PDB file of C-alpha atoms in Angstrom:
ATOM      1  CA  UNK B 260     133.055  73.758  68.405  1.00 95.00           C
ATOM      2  CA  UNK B 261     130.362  73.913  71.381  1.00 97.00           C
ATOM      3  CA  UNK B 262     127.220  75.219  70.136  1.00 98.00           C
ATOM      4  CA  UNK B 263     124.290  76.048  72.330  1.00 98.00           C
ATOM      5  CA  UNK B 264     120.967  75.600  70.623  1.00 98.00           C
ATOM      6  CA  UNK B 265     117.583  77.442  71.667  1.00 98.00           C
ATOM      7  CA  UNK B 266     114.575  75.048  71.741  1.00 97.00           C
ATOM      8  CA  UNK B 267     111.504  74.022  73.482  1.00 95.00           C
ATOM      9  CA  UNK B 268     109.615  70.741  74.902  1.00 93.00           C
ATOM     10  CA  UNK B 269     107.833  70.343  71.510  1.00 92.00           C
ATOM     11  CA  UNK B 270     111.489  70.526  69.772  1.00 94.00           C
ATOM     12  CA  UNK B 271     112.617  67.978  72.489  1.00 95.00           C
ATOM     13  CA  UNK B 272     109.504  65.336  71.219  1.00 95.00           C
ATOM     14  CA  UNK B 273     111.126  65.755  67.991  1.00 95.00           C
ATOM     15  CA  UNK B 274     115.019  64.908  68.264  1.00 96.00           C
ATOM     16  CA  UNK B 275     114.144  61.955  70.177  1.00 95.00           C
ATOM     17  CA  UNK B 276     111.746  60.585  67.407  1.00 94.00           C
ATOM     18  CA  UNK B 277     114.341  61.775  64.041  1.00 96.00           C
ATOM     19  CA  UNK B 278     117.334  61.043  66.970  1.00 96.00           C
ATOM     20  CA  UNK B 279     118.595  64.588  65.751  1.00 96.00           C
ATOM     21  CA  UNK B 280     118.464  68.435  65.858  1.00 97.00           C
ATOM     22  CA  UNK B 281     117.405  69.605  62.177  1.00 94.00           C
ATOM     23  CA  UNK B 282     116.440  70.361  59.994  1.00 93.00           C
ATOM     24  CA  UNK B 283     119.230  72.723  58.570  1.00 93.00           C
ATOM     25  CA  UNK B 284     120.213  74.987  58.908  1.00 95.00           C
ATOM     26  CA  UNK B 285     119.890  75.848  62.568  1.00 96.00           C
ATOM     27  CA  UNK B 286     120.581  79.156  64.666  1.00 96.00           C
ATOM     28  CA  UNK B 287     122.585  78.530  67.500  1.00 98.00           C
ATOM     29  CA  UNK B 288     125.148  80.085  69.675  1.00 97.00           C
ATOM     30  CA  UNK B 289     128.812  79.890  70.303  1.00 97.00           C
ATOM     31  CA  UNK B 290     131.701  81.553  71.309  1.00 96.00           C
ATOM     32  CA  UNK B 291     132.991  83.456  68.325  1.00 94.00           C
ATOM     33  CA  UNK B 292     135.779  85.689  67.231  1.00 91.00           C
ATOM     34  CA  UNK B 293     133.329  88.447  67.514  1.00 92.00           C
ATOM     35  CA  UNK B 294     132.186  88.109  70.763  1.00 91.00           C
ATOM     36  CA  UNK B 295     135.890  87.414  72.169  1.00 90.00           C
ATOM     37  CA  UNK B 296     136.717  90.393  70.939  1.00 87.00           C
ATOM     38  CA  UNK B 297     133.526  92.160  71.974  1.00 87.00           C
ATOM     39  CA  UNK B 298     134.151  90.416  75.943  1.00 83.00           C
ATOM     40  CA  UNK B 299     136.283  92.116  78.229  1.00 76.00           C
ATOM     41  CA  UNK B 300     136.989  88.592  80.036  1.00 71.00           C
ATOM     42  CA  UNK B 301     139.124  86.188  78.300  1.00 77.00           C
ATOM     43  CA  UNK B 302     138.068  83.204  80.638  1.00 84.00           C
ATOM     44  CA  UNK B 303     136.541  80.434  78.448  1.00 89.00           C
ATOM     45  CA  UNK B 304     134.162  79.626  80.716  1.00 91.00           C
ATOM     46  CA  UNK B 305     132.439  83.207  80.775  1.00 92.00           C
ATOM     47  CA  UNK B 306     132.587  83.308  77.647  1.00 94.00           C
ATOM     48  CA  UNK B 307     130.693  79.797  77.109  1.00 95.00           C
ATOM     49  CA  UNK B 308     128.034  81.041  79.701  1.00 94.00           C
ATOM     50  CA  UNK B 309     127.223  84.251  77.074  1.00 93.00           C
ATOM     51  CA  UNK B 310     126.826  82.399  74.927  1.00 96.00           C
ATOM     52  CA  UNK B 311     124.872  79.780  76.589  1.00 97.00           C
ATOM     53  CA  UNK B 312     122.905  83.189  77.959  1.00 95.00           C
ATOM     54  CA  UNK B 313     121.995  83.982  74.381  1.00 95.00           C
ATOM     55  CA  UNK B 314     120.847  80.813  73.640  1.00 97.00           C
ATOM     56  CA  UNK B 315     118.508  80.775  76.683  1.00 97.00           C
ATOM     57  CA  UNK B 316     116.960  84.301  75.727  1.00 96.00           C
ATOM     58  CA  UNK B 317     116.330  82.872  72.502  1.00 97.00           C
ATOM     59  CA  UNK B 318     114.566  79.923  73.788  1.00 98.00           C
ATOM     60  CA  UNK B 319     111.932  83.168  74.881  1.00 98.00           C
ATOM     61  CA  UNK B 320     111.753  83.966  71.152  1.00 97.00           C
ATOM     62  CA  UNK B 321     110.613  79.618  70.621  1.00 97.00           C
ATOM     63  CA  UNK B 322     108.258  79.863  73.029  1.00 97.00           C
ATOM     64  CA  UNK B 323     106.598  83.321  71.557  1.00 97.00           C
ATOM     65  CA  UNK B 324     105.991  81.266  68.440  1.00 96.00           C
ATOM     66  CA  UNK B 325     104.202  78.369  70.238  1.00 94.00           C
ATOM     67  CA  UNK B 326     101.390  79.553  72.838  1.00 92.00           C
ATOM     68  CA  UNK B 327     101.142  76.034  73.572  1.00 92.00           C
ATOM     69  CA  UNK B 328     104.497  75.007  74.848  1.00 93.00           C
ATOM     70  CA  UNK B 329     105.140  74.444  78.349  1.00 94.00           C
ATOM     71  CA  UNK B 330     107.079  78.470  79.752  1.00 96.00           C
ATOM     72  CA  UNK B 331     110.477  76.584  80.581  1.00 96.00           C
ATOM     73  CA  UNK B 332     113.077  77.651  78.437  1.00 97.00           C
ATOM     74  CA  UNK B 333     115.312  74.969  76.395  1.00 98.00           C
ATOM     75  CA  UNK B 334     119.419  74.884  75.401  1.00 98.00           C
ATOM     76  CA  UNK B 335     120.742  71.933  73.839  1.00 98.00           C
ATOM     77  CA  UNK B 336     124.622  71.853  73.997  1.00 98.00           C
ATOM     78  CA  UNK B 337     126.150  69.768  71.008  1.00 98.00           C
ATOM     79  CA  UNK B 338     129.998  69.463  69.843  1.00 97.00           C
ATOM     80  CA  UNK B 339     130.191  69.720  66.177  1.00 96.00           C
ATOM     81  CA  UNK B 340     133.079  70.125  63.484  1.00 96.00           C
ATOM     82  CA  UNK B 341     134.063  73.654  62.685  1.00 93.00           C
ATOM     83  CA  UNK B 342     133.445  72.957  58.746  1.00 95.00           C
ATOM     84  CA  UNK B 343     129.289  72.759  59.684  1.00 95.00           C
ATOM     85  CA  UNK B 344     129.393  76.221  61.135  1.00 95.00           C
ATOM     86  CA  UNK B 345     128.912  79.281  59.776  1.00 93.00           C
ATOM     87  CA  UNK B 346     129.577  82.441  61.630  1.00 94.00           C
ATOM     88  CA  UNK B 347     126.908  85.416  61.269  1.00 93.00           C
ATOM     89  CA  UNK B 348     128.368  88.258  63.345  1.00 83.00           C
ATOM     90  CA  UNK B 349     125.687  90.214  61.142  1.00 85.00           C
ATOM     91  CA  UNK B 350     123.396  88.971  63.181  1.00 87.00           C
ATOM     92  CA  UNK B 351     125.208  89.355  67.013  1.00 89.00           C
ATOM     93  CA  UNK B 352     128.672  88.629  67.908  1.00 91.00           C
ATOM     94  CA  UNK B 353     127.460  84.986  69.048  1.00 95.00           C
ATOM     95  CA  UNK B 354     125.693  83.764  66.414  1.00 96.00           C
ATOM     96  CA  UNK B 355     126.035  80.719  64.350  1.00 97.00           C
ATOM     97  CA  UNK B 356     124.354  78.671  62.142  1.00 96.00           C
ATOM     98  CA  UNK B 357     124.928  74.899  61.686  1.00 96.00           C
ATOM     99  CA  UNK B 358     124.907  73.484  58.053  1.00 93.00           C
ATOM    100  CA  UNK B 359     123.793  70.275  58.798  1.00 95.00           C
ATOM    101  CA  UNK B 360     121.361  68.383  61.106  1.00 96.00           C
ATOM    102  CA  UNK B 361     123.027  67.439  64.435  1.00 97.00           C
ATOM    103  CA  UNK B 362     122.917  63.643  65.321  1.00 96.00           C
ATOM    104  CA  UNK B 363     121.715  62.926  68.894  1.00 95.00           C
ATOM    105  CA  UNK B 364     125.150  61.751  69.821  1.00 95.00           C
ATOM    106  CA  UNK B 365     126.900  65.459  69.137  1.00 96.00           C
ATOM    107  CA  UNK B 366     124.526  66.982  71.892  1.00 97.00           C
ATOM    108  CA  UNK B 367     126.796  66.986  75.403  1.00 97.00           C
ATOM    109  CA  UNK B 368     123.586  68.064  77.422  1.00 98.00           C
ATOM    110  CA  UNK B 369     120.410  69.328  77.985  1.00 98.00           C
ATOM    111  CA  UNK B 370     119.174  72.327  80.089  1.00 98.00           C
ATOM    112  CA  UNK B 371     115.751  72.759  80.762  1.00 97.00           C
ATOM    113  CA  UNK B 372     114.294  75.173  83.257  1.00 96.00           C
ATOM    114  CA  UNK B 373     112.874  73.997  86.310  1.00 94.00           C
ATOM    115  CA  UNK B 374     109.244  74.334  87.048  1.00 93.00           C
ATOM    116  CA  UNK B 375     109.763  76.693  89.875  1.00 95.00           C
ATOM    117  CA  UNK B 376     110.653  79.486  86.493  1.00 96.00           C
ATOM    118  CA  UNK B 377     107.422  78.808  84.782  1.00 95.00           C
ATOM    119  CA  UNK B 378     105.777  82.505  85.931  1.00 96.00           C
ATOM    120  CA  UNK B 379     108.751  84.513  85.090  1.00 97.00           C
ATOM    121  CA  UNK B 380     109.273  82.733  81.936  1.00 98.00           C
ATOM    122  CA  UNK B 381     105.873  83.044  80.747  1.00 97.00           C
ATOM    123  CA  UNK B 382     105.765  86.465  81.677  1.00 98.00           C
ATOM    124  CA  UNK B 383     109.367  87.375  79.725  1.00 98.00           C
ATOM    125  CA  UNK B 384     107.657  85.779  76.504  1.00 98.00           C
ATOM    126  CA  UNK B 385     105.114  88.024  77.113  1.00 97.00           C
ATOM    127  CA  UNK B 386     107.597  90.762  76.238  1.00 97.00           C
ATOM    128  CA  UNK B 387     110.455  89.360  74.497  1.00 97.00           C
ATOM    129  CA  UNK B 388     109.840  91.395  71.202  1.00 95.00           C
ATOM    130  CA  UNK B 389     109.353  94.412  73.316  1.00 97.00           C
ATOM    131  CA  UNK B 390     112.713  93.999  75.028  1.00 96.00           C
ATOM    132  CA  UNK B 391     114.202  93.544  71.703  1.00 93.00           C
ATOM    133  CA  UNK B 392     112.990  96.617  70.220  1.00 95.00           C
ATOM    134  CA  UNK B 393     114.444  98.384  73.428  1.00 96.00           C
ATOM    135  CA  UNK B 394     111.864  98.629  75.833  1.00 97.00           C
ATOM    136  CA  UNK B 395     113.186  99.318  79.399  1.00 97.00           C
ATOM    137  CA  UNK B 396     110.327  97.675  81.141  1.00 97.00           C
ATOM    138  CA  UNK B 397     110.170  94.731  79.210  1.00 97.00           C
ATOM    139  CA  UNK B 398     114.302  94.381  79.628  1.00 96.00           C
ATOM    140  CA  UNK B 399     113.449  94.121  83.366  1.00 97.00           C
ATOM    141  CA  UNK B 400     110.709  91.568  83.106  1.00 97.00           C
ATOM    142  CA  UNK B 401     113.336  89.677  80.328  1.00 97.00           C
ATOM    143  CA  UNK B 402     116.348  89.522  82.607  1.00 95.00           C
ATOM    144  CA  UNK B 403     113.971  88.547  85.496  1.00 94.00           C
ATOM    145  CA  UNK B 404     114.468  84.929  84.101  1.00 96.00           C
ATOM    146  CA  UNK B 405     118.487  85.107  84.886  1.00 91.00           C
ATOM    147  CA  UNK B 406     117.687  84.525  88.270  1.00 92.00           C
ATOM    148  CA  UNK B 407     116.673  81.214  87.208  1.00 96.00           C
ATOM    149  CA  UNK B 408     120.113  78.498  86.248  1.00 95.00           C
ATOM    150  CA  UNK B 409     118.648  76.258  83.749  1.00 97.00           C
ATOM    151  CA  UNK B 410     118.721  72.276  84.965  1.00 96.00           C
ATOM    152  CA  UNK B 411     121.446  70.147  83.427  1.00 97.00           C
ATOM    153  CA  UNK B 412     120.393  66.765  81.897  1.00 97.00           C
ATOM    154  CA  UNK B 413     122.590  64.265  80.381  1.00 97.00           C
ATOM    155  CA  UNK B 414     121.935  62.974  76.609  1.00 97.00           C
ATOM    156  CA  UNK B 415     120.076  59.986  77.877  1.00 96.00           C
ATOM    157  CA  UNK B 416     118.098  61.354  80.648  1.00 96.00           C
ATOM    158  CA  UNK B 417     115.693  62.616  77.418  1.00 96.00           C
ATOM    159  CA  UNK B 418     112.775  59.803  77.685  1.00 93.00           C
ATOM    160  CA  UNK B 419     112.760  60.460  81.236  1.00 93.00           C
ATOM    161  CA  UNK B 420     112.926  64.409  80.796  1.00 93.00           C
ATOM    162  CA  UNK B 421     110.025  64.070  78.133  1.00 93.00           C
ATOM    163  CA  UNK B 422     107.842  62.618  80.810  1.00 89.00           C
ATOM    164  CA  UNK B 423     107.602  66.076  81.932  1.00 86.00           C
ATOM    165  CA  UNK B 424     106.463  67.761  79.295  1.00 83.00           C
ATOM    166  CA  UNK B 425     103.663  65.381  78.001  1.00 73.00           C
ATOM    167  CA  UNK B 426     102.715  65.930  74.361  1.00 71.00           C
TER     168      UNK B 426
END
């Protein structure tokens, strides 16, 4: 299963030093039975990109918890066996958890914002709680940040890609 997991540059530091995603387990985002169901388009690849969507709002949530993190959201995409996922459509339709730390060579890619989204990022985290409990405002300011495609890095571009967010 394809999983798309929200992070941030300080999460990055960290699965290149343990050379994996953990510890367990970890919220991610995937397409689900729910949220097939829940899609009016059956075409896998929209349906990976709401999921991947999720995963980038959540990023948001990441970087509301740490002030000091660099405002460019983070989605690592990782293949893992169904049997270390657990569905949680109590949660939303996309939602999964992983039951085990994810070695460095299940992630297919990285996506990182570019620097050119730093002001509309930072100013969704701003609000991201706000647009969850339904504010209309904050919704605007939130989905400001799909304007921005998040960059696609391959597994082994991390070093390099760390170099840009400096510890």
């Amino acid at each position: 299963m394809r999983i798309y997991l929200p992070a941030t540059s300080a999460m990055l530091h960290q699965v290149e030093a343990d050379k994996e995603v953990g510890p367990a387990p970890l919220t991610a985002f995937a397409v689900t039975p729910a949220l097939r169901e829940w899609y009016l388009d059956d075409d896998e690849e929209v349906l990976e990109y709401a999921a991947f969507s999720q995963a980038a709002r959540a990023a948001l949530r990441l970087l509301d918890a740490d002030p000091l993190a660099p405002r460019r959201r983070v989605v690592l995409s990782a293949d893992v066996p169904d049997r270390e996922v657990t569905l949680h459509p109590d949660l939303d339709r996309a939602v999964v958890r992983s039951t085990v730390p994810i070695p460095l060579d299940r992630l297919a890619s990285i996506h990182v914002d570019g620097a050119e989204a730093e002001s509309d990022v930072a100013a969704a985290v701003k609000v991201i709680m706000a647009a969850d409990l339904g504010d209309e405002d904050a919704q605007f300011t939130v989905d400001g940040t799909d304007d921005h495609e998040l960059e696609w890095f391959a597994v082994q571009e991390l070093p390099n890609l760390l170099e840009s967010f400096p510890r």
